[in-house]
Amino acid sequence: MNKTIIYIRTSTEEQTPELQLNDCNILANKLNLIDCEIIQDKQSAWKDNIEREGFDRLLQEIKRKQINNIICWDLDRLYRNRKRLIELFQLCKIYNCKIYSVRQDWLESLN
């Protein structure tokens, strides 16, 4: 299975998911990743006790080995807490899931 998730998260009324989605779709095309599924949350990523339904589903699918690639607009869309972000990278490494970010193109050198 080769499944790609585009993860979009907005936390304010001023942020529009369409802007993130457009950039993520451009990156997906550049990477030749087609048939991307979109998971979207409208929630803060700063507080640990806030549930993010879409992100929780993303984590479950990673652990089930149902996702090979994650595309996000910026790494802070996943986690703002850098320690938690590192833990996510470690989890993805264990389950062979690559993370791509529009704003952090240096990730490509890690993948």
PDB file of C-alpha atoms in Angstrom:
ATOM      1  CA  MET A   1       0.000   0.000   0.000  1.00  0.00           C
ATOM      2  CA  ASN A   2       1.283   3.466  -0.872  1.00  0.00           C
ATOM      3  CA  LYS A   3      -0.978   5.973   0.843  1.00  0.00           C
ATOM      4  CA  THR A   4      -0.292   9.674   1.216  1.00  0.00           C
ATOM      5  CA  ILE A   5      -2.048  11.964   3.664  1.00  0.00           C
ATOM      6  CA  ILE A   6      -2.109  15.728   3.314  1.00  0.00           C
ATOM      7  CA  TYR A   7      -2.554  17.071   6.826  1.00  0.00           C
ATOM      8  CA  ILE A   8      -4.034  20.559   7.101  1.00  0.00           C
ATOM      9  CA  ARG A   9      -4.467  22.380  10.403  1.00  0.00           C
ATOM     10  CA  THR A  10      -5.756  25.863  10.992  1.00  0.00           C
ATOM     11  CA  SER A  11      -6.164  27.395  14.416  1.00  0.00           C
ATOM     12  CA  THR A  12      -7.581  30.860  13.765  1.00  0.00           C
ATOM     13  CA  GLU A  13     -10.345  32.351  11.664  1.00  0.00           C
ATOM     14  CA  GLU A  14      -7.724  34.256   9.647  1.00  0.00           C
ATOM     15  CA  GLN A  15      -6.074  31.042   8.465  1.00  0.00           C
ATOM     16  CA  THR A  16      -7.642  29.374   5.472  1.00  0.00           C
ATOM     17  CA  PRO A  17      -7.133  25.693   4.750  1.00  0.00           C
ATOM     18  CA  GLU A  18      -7.288  26.349   1.000  1.00  0.00           C
ATOM     19  CA  LEU A  19      -3.936  28.145   1.017  1.00  0.00           C
ATOM     20  CA  GLN A  20      -2.230  25.252   2.798  1.00  0.00           C
ATOM     21  CA  LEU A  21      -3.973  22.693   0.620  1.00  0.00           C
ATOM     22  CA  ASN A  22      -2.956  24.378  -2.624  1.00  0.00           C
ATOM     23  CA  ASP A  23       0.727  24.426  -1.620  1.00  0.00           C
ATOM     24  CA  CYS A  24       0.559  20.821  -0.372  1.00  0.00           C
ATOM     25  CA  ASN A  25      -0.999  19.649  -3.637  1.00  0.00           C
ATOM     26  CA  ILE A  26       1.798  21.343  -5.584  1.00  0.00           C
ATOM     27  CA  LEU A  27       4.367  19.501  -3.441  1.00  0.00           C
ATOM     28  CA  ALA A  28       2.513  16.195  -3.869  1.00  0.00           C
ATOM     29  CA  ASN A  29       2.592  16.614  -7.647  1.00  0.00           C
ATOM     30  CA  LYS A  30       6.280  17.501  -7.534  1.00  0.00           C
ATOM     31  CA  LEU A  31       6.971  14.321  -5.531  1.00  0.00           C
ATOM     32  CA  ASN A  32       4.715  12.318  -7.866  1.00  0.00           C
ATOM     33  CA  LEU A  33       2.476  11.327  -4.949  1.00  0.00           C
ATOM     34  CA  ILE A  34      -1.018  10.921  -6.329  1.00  0.00           C
ATOM     35  CA  ASP A  35      -4.385  10.074  -4.799  1.00  0.00           C
ATOM     36  CA  CYS A  36      -3.699  11.948  -1.597  1.00  0.00           C
ATOM     37  CA  GLU A  37      -6.251  11.834   1.185  1.00  0.00           C
ATOM     38  CA  ILE A  38      -6.837  15.055   3.102  1.00  0.00           C
ATOM     39  CA  ILE A  39      -7.142  15.172   6.875  1.00  0.00           C
ATOM     40  CA  GLN A  40      -8.060  18.539   8.296  1.00  0.00           C
ATOM     41  CA  ASP A  41      -8.214  19.899  11.836  1.00  0.00           C
ATOM     42  CA  LYS A  42      -9.214  23.305  13.096  1.00  0.00           C
ATOM     43  CA  GLN A  43      -7.515  23.287  16.462  1.00  0.00           C
ATOM     44  CA  SER A  44      -4.444  24.521  18.256  1.00  0.00           C
ATOM     45  CA  ALA A  45      -1.392  22.245  18.238  1.00  0.00           C
ATOM     46  CA  TRP A  46       0.199  23.971  21.192  1.00  0.00           C
ATOM     47  CA  LYS A  47      -1.674  22.439  24.112  1.00  0.00           C
ATOM     48  CA  ASP A  48      -1.250  18.738  24.838  1.00  0.00           C
ATOM     49  CA  ASN A  49      -4.707  18.260  26.313  1.00  0.00           C
ATOM     50  CA  ILE A  50      -6.562  19.475  23.207  1.00  0.00           C
ATOM     51  CA  GLU A  51      -7.957  16.671  21.082  1.00  0.00           C
ATOM     52  CA  ARG A  52      -7.338  16.834  17.379  1.00  0.00           C
ATOM     53  CA  GLU A  53      -9.592  14.250  15.811  1.00  0.00           C
ATOM     54  CA  GLY A  54      -7.876  14.265  12.427  1.00  0.00           C
ATOM     55  CA  PHE A  55      -4.386  14.137  13.889  1.00  0.00           C
ATOM     56  CA  ASP A  56      -5.351  11.288  16.220  1.00  0.00           C
ATOM     57  CA  ARG A  57      -6.604   9.369  13.182  1.00  0.00           C
ATOM     58  CA  LEU A  58      -3.325  10.125  11.410  1.00  0.00           C
ATOM     59  CA  LEU A  59      -1.353   8.636  14.313  1.00  0.00           C
ATOM     60  CA  GLN A  60      -3.531   5.511  14.350  1.00  0.00           C
ATOM     61  CA  GLU A  61      -3.049   4.965  10.632  1.00  0.00           C
ATOM     62  CA  ILE A  62       0.725   5.371  10.972  1.00  0.00           C
ATOM     63  CA  LYS A  63       0.783   2.695  13.690  1.00  0.00           C
ATOM     64  CA  ARG A  64      -1.319   0.395  11.493  1.00  0.00           C
ATOM     65  CA  LYS A  65       1.188   0.896   8.660  1.00  0.00           C
ATOM     66  CA  GLN A  66      -1.567   2.353   6.477  1.00  0.00           C
ATOM     67  CA  ILE A  67       0.333   5.531   5.582  1.00  0.00           C
ATOM     68  CA  ASN A  68       3.603   5.848   3.676  1.00  0.00           C
ATOM     69  CA  ASN A  69       3.776   9.630   3.307  1.00  0.00           C
ATOM     70  CA  ILE A  70       2.570  12.717   5.150  1.00  0.00           C
ATOM     71  CA  ILE A  71       2.557  16.122   3.500  1.00  0.00           C
ATOM     72  CA  CYS A  72       2.028  19.218   5.607  1.00  0.00           C
ATOM     73  CA  TRP A  73       2.362  22.904   4.905  1.00  0.00           C
ATOM     74  CA  ASP A  74       4.692  23.525   7.859  1.00  0.00           C
ATOM     75  CA  LEU A  75       5.983  21.262  10.602  1.00  0.00           C
ATOM     76  CA  ASP A  76       4.215  23.432  13.164  1.00  0.00           C
ATOM     77  CA  ARG A  77       0.944  22.177  11.672  1.00  0.00           C
ATOM     78  CA  LEU A  78       1.841  18.774  13.161  1.00  0.00           C
ATOM     79  CA  TYR A  79       3.245  19.918  16.514  1.00  0.00           C
ATOM     80  CA  ARG A  80       4.452  23.246  17.820  1.00  0.00           C
ATOM     81  CA  ASN A  81       6.218  21.478  20.671  1.00  0.00           C
ATOM     82  CA  ARG A  82       9.567  20.430  19.197  1.00  0.00           C
ATOM     83  CA  LYS A  83       9.984  17.513  21.598  1.00  0.00           C
ATOM     84  CA  ARG A  84       6.646  16.077  20.472  1.00  0.00           C
ATOM     85  CA  LEU A  85       7.599  16.726  16.843  1.00  0.00           C
ATOM     86  CA  ILE A  86      10.804  14.715  17.300  1.00  0.00           C
ATOM     87  CA  GLU A  87       8.747  11.897  18.825  1.00  0.00           C
ATOM     88  CA  LEU A  88       6.525  11.967  15.736  1.00  0.00           C
ATOM     89  CA  PHE A  89       9.578  11.723  13.471  1.00  0.00           C
ATOM     90  CA  GLN A  90      10.797   8.734  15.498  1.00  0.00           C
ATOM     91  CA  LEU A  91       7.388   7.065  15.232  1.00  0.00           C
ATOM     92  CA  CYS A  92       7.330   7.632  11.476  1.00  0.00           C
ATOM     93  CA  LYS A  93      10.817   6.173  11.148  1.00  0.00           C
ATOM     94  CA  ILE A  94       9.742   3.016  12.974  1.00  0.00           C
ATOM     95  CA  TYR A  95       6.695   2.598  10.706  1.00  0.00           C
ATOM     96  CA  ASN A  96       8.459   3.651   7.501  1.00  0.00           C
ATOM     97  CA  CYS A  97       6.385   6.778   6.944  1.00  0.00           C
ATOM     98  CA  LYS A  98       8.023   9.829   5.378  1.00  0.00           C
ATOM     99  CA  ILE A  99       7.150  13.406   6.277  1.00  0.00           C
ATOM    100  CA  TYR A 100       7.266  16.177   3.685  1.00  0.00           C
ATOM    101  CA  SER A 101       6.744  19.859   4.381  1.00  0.00           C
ATOM    102  CA  VAL A 102       6.144  22.703   1.955  1.00  0.00           C
ATOM    103  CA  ARG A 103       8.003  25.209   4.124  1.00  0.00           C
ATOM    104  CA  GLN A 104      10.832  22.900   5.214  1.00  0.00           C
ATOM    105  CA  ASP A 105      12.143  21.589   1.922  1.00  0.00           C
ATOM    106  CA  TRP A 106      15.375  20.510   3.675  1.00  0.00           C
ATOM    107  CA  LEU A 107      13.388  17.467   4.849  1.00  0.00           C
ATOM    108  CA  GLU A 108      13.810  16.024   1.394  1.00  0.00           C
ATOM    109  CA  SER A 109      17.493  15.399   2.155  1.00  0.00           C
ATOM    110  CA  LEU A 110      16.432  13.233   5.135  1.00  0.00           C
ATOM    111  CA  ASN A 111      13.929  11.251   3.101  1.00  0.00           C
TER     112      ASN A 111
END
